[in-house]
Every structure is written in structure tokens, then in C-alpha cells.
């Protein structure tokens, strides 16, 4: 008998799609260390550099001294400690919703929410580029799954109109800022379309929170549609520099999730220090320190876009996530060249992105320096557009 996965792994290898992990021997900073060598890091979603912020590290140390490292139980048994409750209060206030609930990750927040809320007879409408955690949650829920054209409210309108007489719950899901294309959703139009049809609206702002909107409250606040968003999902794992997922909404929504979201109920609570990291990170995001980091990030985005624009790459110009789409073989060749020069930019291949749209995903942070950006640009400027 074959080893488990032998055939599948061989097939993935033959297609050049085998995945493997690298071990990092440093914090996630502007530099990252693999095997004793530093690389300029353009792979991190730690957009504001908060994963190494001194105030967060201190708060985490203090919390570990007081509460220890682990919780030893799920939230509904005895794992619900003061720091979790304090975090949720802070998160709800920050996101401008009556209530918020902390999950162990953004993945489990999406899967838990969608499976709790939806079932047979319901319909869920996803933007075609929604993240795997949203697709998985929608599929696991048993609801009818419809996918509208990326960032196209008219396509959403057609799908919703077609199901006009459906008695089940209707839920529209999009992301605020898309993780692979770096473009923002037309949130106002999507929200208006959903509401015209009486559908609920869920926005996953994993990549927008901390970076967009007044005080970093995210894309839904930037677009002025926060009131129309019934379910607001964020992760603490990106601009907030820690770990965990959050769902914010009405008190009833959160009470429903506490009772029915299986990924919340049947999972050990996050360590209290992780909740404290989240609370401290939100405080920084709202402060002038956070604002200064957003300004630096914006300057870095401007510096890259203006130089890439001259080469006519197919890039989004809206955010800190900058895709550079290239032919697959060329992508692999260039990836090796960047690595040789001490620059780490992840090459994103199918199936994470559709075939034919393989790309570098340049991820900028507030911590990159001008010389980091010049080093990256010097390699990109040597590239032929293919
Ligand atoms: C849009 C989106 N939602 C959810 C997640 C999952 O969040 P987490 O990493 O906290 O599980 C990610 C990325 O990881 C994401 O890009």
C-alpha cells in the first residue's frame, strides 16, 4: 500500500506545486532570517510593524506573569479570562459595533460564523476572489453557494434578483481589501445592493483593519458603510501584529455565535496574553503612533507604485499589497534572482490564485526603509514585462 498522499504529492511535484515551509530565525521585521542569512522581507502582513512593538511585548510579558501561558479550557468552560473580556470590549468600541467575539484565528472566525448562521435553504453570495476561509465556511454550511464577479455590484444584483422568492436567509460576503489583488471592494455599491434585496452583509477586513479608515478602523469606516455591515470580521494576525480572529456585530449576533459557532465552542481559548496583545495593538493603532505608521506605509506604497507604474506592470494602486503578475516560468526564475540578492518576495502560484495570474505579492510595511525599496526596485527594473 502507498504511503498516505504519495500519489497526490507526486502529482503536485510534477506540476511544480509542491509546498514546503521555511524556518525563520528572527522576528517578523523588515529583515527576516533564513538559515543564518538576512533578507529584506516583502512577505509579511505585519503592515504596521506591531509584532515587535515594545509596548505590546511588555504588556504580553506582564500578562504571562499574572495569568500564565495557556487557558486550559474553551471559553464556555473556564477559559474565559479577564483579558478576553477586556479585549472584546475594546474591539467592539474600536470597530463601532455593539459587541465583538474573539476566535482563535480569522479562519475559524469565518468558518464558525458562516456555519452557525447558514444552513440548507439559505443562500450565500461570495465575491469570486473571497479568501479560502470564507469559501470553506460557505461550503461547510450547506447553504446554496453563488459567486459573483469580483468587485462587480451588477453581477451581485443579478444573482440576488434570480433568488428573489427565496424564503431562506440571504447573506452577501466580500472582503474590504482583497488579499491577493490588493484592491478594495466597492463597498458602498455592494452594501446598497445587498440591502435593496434584504440580504445580510458580511465584510472580512483582514487586510484593511489598522491601515484604512479613520484611526485604522478599516475599509468599512473609510467607505462610510459601517452601519450597513451586519457582520464585520477582522484578524489580529496582520496589521495588529498578533493572532486571533474577531467578529463584530449586534449583541444578538455575538450571542448566537457563542451558542452555535462550533469553531468557537469546541476550541481552547486563545492565551490571555494574546488577547492583551490585541487590546494593546488596538490602542496603538488608534494613537498618533499608529497614525505615523500609516503615514510611513502610505509613503512606501507611493514610492513603489510610482516606479512600478513606469514599467506598466499590472498592479493595483490602492494598497500596501502590490501584485506583480508575470508568466509562471519567469516568475520562478525571478524569484530565485531576488532570493540571491537577499530580497524575499513570495511568488504566489495556482491554486492560491487562478492559473495565468501567478504573481509576486509585494507586501509593504511602515518599517521598510527607502534603501529597502530601492533594492527591490532595482531588481524589478531589470525585469522585462512579459
Ligand atoms: C481575507 C482573509 N480572511 C481571513 C484570513 C485568515 O485569518 P487568520 O490568518 O487570522 O486565520 C486571511 C489570511 O490569513 C485573509 O486573507
Coordinates of C-alpha atoms and ligand atoms in Angstrom, one line a residue:
X1 CA 0.0 0.0 0.0
X2 CA 1.2 3.5 -0.8
X3 CA 2.2 6.0 1.9
X4 CA -0.6 8.5 2.6
X5 CA -0.7 11.2 0.0
X6 CA 2.1 9.6 -2.1
X7 CA 0.2 10.0 -5.4
X8 CA -1.1 13.4 -4.7
X9 CA 2.4 14.6 -3.6
X10 CA 4.0 13.2 -6.7
X11 CA 1.4 14.9 -8.8
X12 CA 1.9 18.2 -7.1
X13 CA 5.6 17.9 -7.5
X14 CA 5.3 17.1 -11.2
X15 CA 3.2 20.3 -11.6
X16 CA 5.7 22.4 -9.7
X17 CA 3.1 23.0 -7.0
X18 CA 4.6 21.2 -4.0
X19 CA 4.5 23.4 -0.9
X20 CA 7.1 23.4 1.9
X21 CA 7.8 25.6 4.9
X22 CA 10.9 27.6 5.5
X23 CA 12.1 28.1 9.1
X24 CA 12.5 31.8 10.1
X25 CA 15.1 32.5 12.8
X26 CA 14.2 36.1 13.5
X27 CA 11.2 38.2 14.4
X28 CA 8.9 39.3 11.5
X29 CA 10.6 42.6 10.8
X30 CA 11.8 44.5 7.7
X31 CA 14.5 41.9 7.8
X32 CA 13.9 38.1 8.1
X33 CA 16.5 35.5 8.7
X34 CA 16.6 32.1 6.9
X35 CA 19.5 29.7 7.7
X36 CA 21.6 32.5 9.2
X37 CA 21.1 34.9 6.3
X38 CA 19.1 38.1 6.5
X39 CA 16.7 39.0 3.7
X40 CA 14.7 42.2 3.1
X41 CA 11.2 41.0 3.9
X42 CA 8.4 41.8 1.5
X43 CA 6.3 38.9 2.5
X44 CA 4.8 40.0 5.9
X45 CA 1.3 41.1 6.6
X46 CA 2.6 42.8 9.8
X47 CA 1.9 46.1 7.9
X48 CA 2.5 48.4 10.8
X49 CA 5.4 46.6 12.4
X50 CA 3.4 45.9 15.6
X51 CA 4.5 42.3 16.0
X52 CA 7.7 43.6 17.7
X53 CA 6.3 46.8 19.2
X54 CA 7.9 47.3 22.7
X55 CA 4.6 48.3 24.4
X56 CA 2.9 45.1 23.2
X57 CA 5.8 43.0 24.2
X58 CA 5.8 44.5 27.7
X59 CA 2.0 44.0 28.1
X60 CA 2.4 40.4 27.0
X61 CA 5.2 39.8 29.5
X62 CA 3.2 41.3 32.3
X63 CA 0.1 39.2 31.3
X64 CA 2.1 36.0 31.2
X65 CA 3.4 36.7 34.8
X66 CA -0.2 37.3 36.0
X67 CA -2.2 34.7 34.1
X68 CA 0.4 32.1 32.8
X69 CA 0.7 30.9 29.2
X70 CA -2.3 28.9 28.4
X71 CA -6.0 28.8 29.2
X72 CA -6.5 25.1 29.6
X73 CA -10.2 25.2 28.6
X74 CA -12.6 26.6 26.0
X75 CA -14.2 29.9 26.6
X76 CA -17.5 28.4 27.7
X77 CA -15.9 26.1 30.2
X78 CA -13.3 28.1 32.2
X79 CA -11.1 29.6 29.6
X80 CA -12.8 33.0 29.5
X81 CA -10.4 35.2 31.4
X82 CA -10.4 38.9 32.2
X83 CA -8.1 39.7 29.2
X84 CA -10.5 38.1 26.7
X85 CA -13.5 40.1 28.0
X86 CA -11.4 43.3 28.1
X87 CA -10.3 42.7 24.5
X88 CA -13.8 42.2 23.3
X89 CA -15.0 45.4 24.9
X90 CA -12.1 47.3 23.3
X91 CA -12.6 45.6 19.9
X92 CA -16.3 46.4 19.8
X93 CA -15.7 50.1 20.6
X94 CA -12.9 50.3 18.0
X95 CA -15.0 48.7 15.3
X96 CA -18.1 50.7 16.2
X97 CA -20.3 47.7 16.9
X98 CA -22.3 46.8 20.0
X99 CA -20.4 43.6 20.5
X100 CA -17.4 41.5 19.4
X101 CA -16.2 38.0 19.8
X102 CA -12.7 36.7 19.8
X103 CA -11.9 33.4 17.9
X104 CA -8.6 31.6 17.7
X105 CA -8.0 32.8 14.1
X106 CA -9.6 34.7 11.2
X107 CA -10.0 31.3 9.6
X108 CA -12.0 29.9 12.5
X109 CA -14.0 33.2 12.8
X110 CA -15.1 32.9 9.2
X111 CA -15.9 29.2 9.3
X112 CA -17.6 29.4 12.7
X113 CA -19.7 32.4 11.7
X114 CA -20.9 31.1 8.3
X115 CA -21.7 27.6 9.5
X116 CA -23.6 28.9 12.5
X117 CA -25.6 31.4 10.6
X118 CA -26.4 29.4 7.4
X119 CA -27.8 26.1 6.5
X120 CA -29.9 24.2 3.9
X121 CA -32.4 26.5 2.3
X122 CA -30.2 29.6 2.8
X123 CA -28.1 31.3 0.0
X124 CA -24.7 32.8 0.4
X125 CA -23.2 35.2 -2.3
X126 CA -19.4 35.4 -2.3
X127 CA -17.2 37.6 -4.4
X128 CA -15.2 35.2 -6.6
X129 CA -11.9 36.2 -5.0
X130 CA -13.0 35.7 -1.4
X131 CA -10.4 34.0 0.9
X132 CA -10.4 30.2 1.3
X133 CA -11.7 30.6 4.9
X134 CA -14.9 32.2 3.6
X135 CA -15.3 29.6 0.8
X136 CA -14.8 26.8 3.3
X137 CA -17.3 28.3 5.7
X138 CA -19.9 28.8 3.0
X139 CA -19.4 25.2 1.7
X140 CA -19.4 23.6 5.1
X141 CA -22.7 25.4 6.0
X142 CA -24.8 23.5 3.4
X143 CA -26.2 26.8 2.1
X144 CA -26.6 27.3 -1.7
X145 CA -23.3 29.0 -2.8
X146 CA -23.3 31.7 -5.5
X147 CA -20.2 33.5 -6.6
X148 CA -20.5 37.0 -8.2
X149 CA -17.9 38.6 -10.4
X150 CA -15.0 40.2 -8.5
X151 CA -15.9 43.7 -7.2
X152 CA -19.0 43.8 -9.5
X153 CA -22.2 45.0 -7.8
X154 CA -24.2 44.4 -11.1
X155 CA -23.2 40.8 -11.0
X156 CA -24.3 40.6 -7.4
X157 CA -27.6 42.3 -8.3
X158 CA -28.2 39.6 -11.0
X159 CA -27.6 36.8 -8.5
X160 CA -29.8 38.3 -5.8
X161 CA -32.6 39.1 -8.3
X162 CA -32.6 35.5 -9.5
X163 CA -33.3 34.3 -6.0
X164 CA -36.0 36.9 -5.3
X165 CA -38.6 34.5 -3.9
X166 CA -36.2 32.5 -1.7
X167 CA -37.5 32.2 1.8
X168 CA -34.2 31.3 3.3
X169 CA -31.6 33.7 4.8
X170 CA -29.6 35.6 2.2
X171 CA -26.0 36.6 3.0
X172 CA -23.6 38.6 0.9
X173 CA -19.9 38.3 1.7
X174 CA -17.0 40.3 0.5
X175 CA -13.6 41.4 1.6
X176 CA -12.8 45.1 2.3
X177 CA -9.3 44.8 0.8
X178 CA -8.5 41.7 -1.2
X179 CA -5.6 39.7 0.0
X180 CA -4.0 38.7 -3.3
X181 CA -5.0 41.6 -5.7
X182 CA -4.6 44.4 -3.2
X183 CA -7.8 46.1 -4.5
X184 CA -10.6 47.5 -2.3
X185 CA -14.2 46.4 -2.8
X186 CA -16.8 49.0 -4.0
X187 CA -18.3 48.7 -0.5
X188 CA -21.0 51.4 -0.9
X189 CA -22.4 49.8 -4.0
X190 CA -22.2 46.2 -2.7
X191 CA -23.9 47.3 0.6
X192 CA -26.7 49.1 -1.2
X193 CA -27.3 46.1 -3.5
X194 CA -27.4 43.7 -0.6
X195 CA -29.7 45.9 1.4
X196 CA -32.1 46.5 -1.6
X197 CA -32.7 42.8 -1.5
X198 CA -33.0 42.5 2.2
X199 CA -29.7 40.4 2.4
X200 CA -27.3 40.4 5.4
X201 CA -23.9 41.8 4.7
X202 CA -20.6 40.4 6.0
X203 CA -17.3 42.1 5.3
X204 CA -13.9 40.4 6.1
X205 CA -11.5 43.3 6.6
X206 CA -8.5 41.1 7.5
X207 CA -6.1 43.3 5.4
X208 CA -7.8 46.6 5.8
X209 CA -8.1 47.0 9.5
X210 CA -5.3 49.0 11.1
X211 CA -4.4 50.5 7.7
X212 CA -7.5 52.1 6.2
X213 CA -10.2 54.3 7.7
X214 CA -10.1 56.9 10.5
X215 CA -7.8 55.7 13.3
X216 CA -7.3 52.5 11.3
X217 CA -10.8 51.2 11.9
X218 CA -10.8 49.7 8.4
X219 CA -12.3 49.9 5.0
X220 CA -15.9 49.9 6.0
X221 CA -15.4 53.0 8.0
X222 CA -13.4 54.6 5.2
X223 CA -16.2 53.9 2.8
X224 CA -18.8 55.2 5.3
X225 CA -20.8 51.9 5.3
X226 CA -20.1 50.6 8.8
X227 CA -23.8 50.9 9.7
X228 CA -24.8 48.7 6.7
X229 CA -22.4 45.9 7.6
X230 CA -24.1 43.3 9.8
X231 CA -21.0 41.1 10.4
X232 CA -17.6 42.6 10.5
X233 CA -14.7 40.2 10.6
X234 CA -11.1 41.1 11.2
X235 CA -7.9 39.2 12.1
X236 CA -5.3 40.2 14.7
X237 CA -2.7 38.3 12.7
X238 CA -1.9 41.0 10.2
X239 CA -1.7 44.8 10.8
X240 CA -2.4 44.2 14.5
X241 CA 0.7 42.1 14.8
X242 CA -0.7 39.2 16.9
X243 CA -3.1 36.4 16.4
X244 CA -6.8 35.7 16.6
X245 CA -9.9 36.5 14.7
X246 CA -12.8 38.8 15.7
X247 CA -16.4 39.0 14.6
X248 CA -18.2 42.3 15.5
X249 CA -21.9 43.0 15.2
X250 CA -25.1 43.2 17.2
X251 CA -25.4 41.7 20.7
X252 CA -27.7 39.0 19.2
X253 CA -25.2 38.1 16.6
X254 CA -22.5 37.6 19.2
X255 CA -24.9 35.7 21.5
X256 CA -25.8 33.4 18.5
X257 CA -22.1 32.8 17.8
X258 CA -21.3 31.9 21.4
X259 CA -24.1 29.4 21.3
X260 CA -23.8 28.0 17.7
X261 CA -20.4 28.6 16.3
X262 CA -18.7 25.3 16.6
X263 CA -15.1 26.6 16.0
X264 CA -15.7 28.9 19.0
X265 CA -17.4 26.5 21.3
X266 CA -15.1 23.4 20.7
X267 CA -11.7 25.0 20.8
X268 CA -9.3 26.0 23.7
X269 CA -9.4 29.8 24.3
X270 CA -6.5 31.8 23.0
X271 CA -3.9 32.5 25.6
X272 CA -4.8 35.6 27.7
X273 CA -1.5 37.2 26.6
X274 CA -2.7 37.0 23.0
X275 CA -5.9 38.9 24.0
X276 CA -3.7 41.5 25.8
X277 CA -1.6 41.9 22.7
X278 CA -4.7 42.6 20.7
X279 CA -6.0 45.2 23.2
X280 CA -2.7 46.9 23.3
X281 CA -2.4 46.8 19.5
X282 CA -5.8 48.5 19.0
X283 CA -4.7 51.2 21.4
X284 CA -1.6 51.8 19.3
X285 CA -3.5 51.7 16.0
X286 CA -5.8 54.5 17.4
X287 CA -3.0 56.6 18.7
X288 CA -0.6 59.1 17.0
X289 CA 2.0 56.3 16.8
X290 CA -0.5 54.3 14.7
X291 CA -1.2 57.3 12.5
X292 CA 2.6 57.9 12.0
X293 CA 3.0 54.3 11.0
X294 CA 0.1 54.6 8.5
X295 CA 1.7 57.7 7.0
X296 CA 5.1 55.9 6.6
X297 CA 3.3 52.9 5.0
X298 CA 1.5 55.2 2.6
X299 CA 4.8 56.9 1.6
X300 CA 6.3 53.4 0.9
X301 CA 3.3 52.4 -1.2
X302 CA 3.6 55.6 -3.2
X303 CA 7.4 55.0 -3.8
X304 CA 6.8 51.5 -5.1
X305 CA 3.7 52.3 -7.2
X306 CA 5.3 55.3 -8.9
X307 CA 8.3 53.3 -10.0
X308 CA 6.4 50.2 -11.0
X309 CA 3.9 52.2 -12.9
X310 CA 6.6 53.3 -15.3
X311 CA 7.2 49.7 -16.2
X312 CA 3.4 49.1 -16.9
X313 CA 3.1 46.1 -14.6
X314 CA -0.4 45.0 -14.0
X315 CA -0.5 46.3 -10.4
X316 CA -3.2 47.5 -8.1
X317 CA -2.6 51.1 -6.9
X318 CA -4.8 51.0 -3.9
X319 CA -2.9 49.5 -1.0
X320 CA 0.1 48.0 0.6
X321 CA -0.5 44.7 -1.2
X322 CA 1.1 45.1 -4.6
X323 CA 0.7 42.2 -7.1
X324 CA 3.1 41.9 -9.9
X325 CA 1.7 39.4 -12.4
X326 CA 4.2 37.6 -14.6
X327 CA 4.4 34.4 -16.7
X328 CA 4.9 31.4 -14.4
X329 CA 8.3 30.3 -15.6
X330 CA 9.6 33.8 -15.5
X331 CA 8.2 34.2 -12.0
X332 CA 10.1 31.3 -10.7
X333 CA 13.3 32.5 -12.4
X334 CA 12.9 36.0 -10.9
X335 CA 12.1 34.6 -7.5
X336 CA 15.4 32.9 -7.5
X337 CA 17.2 36.1 -8.6
X338 CA 15.5 38.1 -5.8
X339 CA 16.5 35.5 -3.2
X340 CA 20.1 35.5 -4.5
X341 CA 20.2 39.3 -3.9
X342 CA 18.9 38.9 -0.3
X343 CA 15.3 40.0 -1.1
X344 CA 12.4 37.8 -0.1
X345 CA 9.2 38.4 -2.1
X346 CA 6.7 35.4 -2.2
X347 CA 5.8 34.0 -5.6
X348 CA 2.1 33.1 -5.4
X349 CA 1.1 30.3 -7.7
X350 CA -2.0 28.4 -8.6
X351 CA -4.2 27.3 -6.7
X352 CA -3.9 30.2 -4.3
X353 CA -4.5 32.4 -7.4
X354 CA -6.2 31.4 -10.7
X355 CA -3.9 29.9 -13.4
X356 CA -2.4 32.5 -15.6
X357 CA -2.4 35.1 -12.8
X358 CA 0.7 33.9 -11.0
X359 CA 2.4 36.7 -9.3
X360 CA 4.8 38.3 -6.9
X361 CA 2.8 39.6 -3.9
X362 CA 4.8 42.5 -2.6
X363 CA 3.7 43.3 0.9
X364 CA 4.9 46.7 2.2
X365 CA 5.1 47.7 5.8
X366 CA 5.7 51.0 7.6
X367 CA 9.1 49.7 8.7
X368 CA 10.6 49.4 5.2
X369 CA 13.3 52.0 4.6
X370 CA 14.0 53.9 1.4
X371 CA 17.0 51.7 0.7
X372 CA 14.9 48.5 1.1
X373 CA 12.5 49.9 -1.5
X374 CA 15.4 50.9 -3.8
X375 CA 16.9 47.4 -3.5
X376 CA 13.5 45.8 -4.5
X377 CA 13.0 48.3 -7.4
X378 CA 16.5 47.7 -8.8
X379 CA 15.6 44.1 -9.4
X380 CA 12.1 44.9 -10.7
X381 CA 13.5 47.5 -13.0
X382 CA 15.8 44.9 -14.6
X383 CA 12.7 42.7 -15.4
X384 CA 11.2 42.6 -18.8
X385 CA 7.5 42.9 -18.8
X386 CA 6.2 39.5 -20.1
Ligands
LIG1 C1 -9.2 37.8 3.8 C2 -8.7 36.9 4.9 N1 -9.6 36.4 5.8 C3 -9.2 35.6 6.8 C4 -7.9 35.2 6.9 C5 -7.5 34.2 7.9 O1 -7.0 34.9 9.1 P1 -6.0 34.2 10.1 O2 -4.7 34.3 9.5 O3 -6.2 35.0 11.3 O4 -6.6 32.8 10.3 C6 -6.9 35.7 5.9 C7 -5.5 35.3 5.9 O5 -4.9 34.6 6.5 C8 -7.4 36.5 4.9 O6 -6.5 37.0 4.0

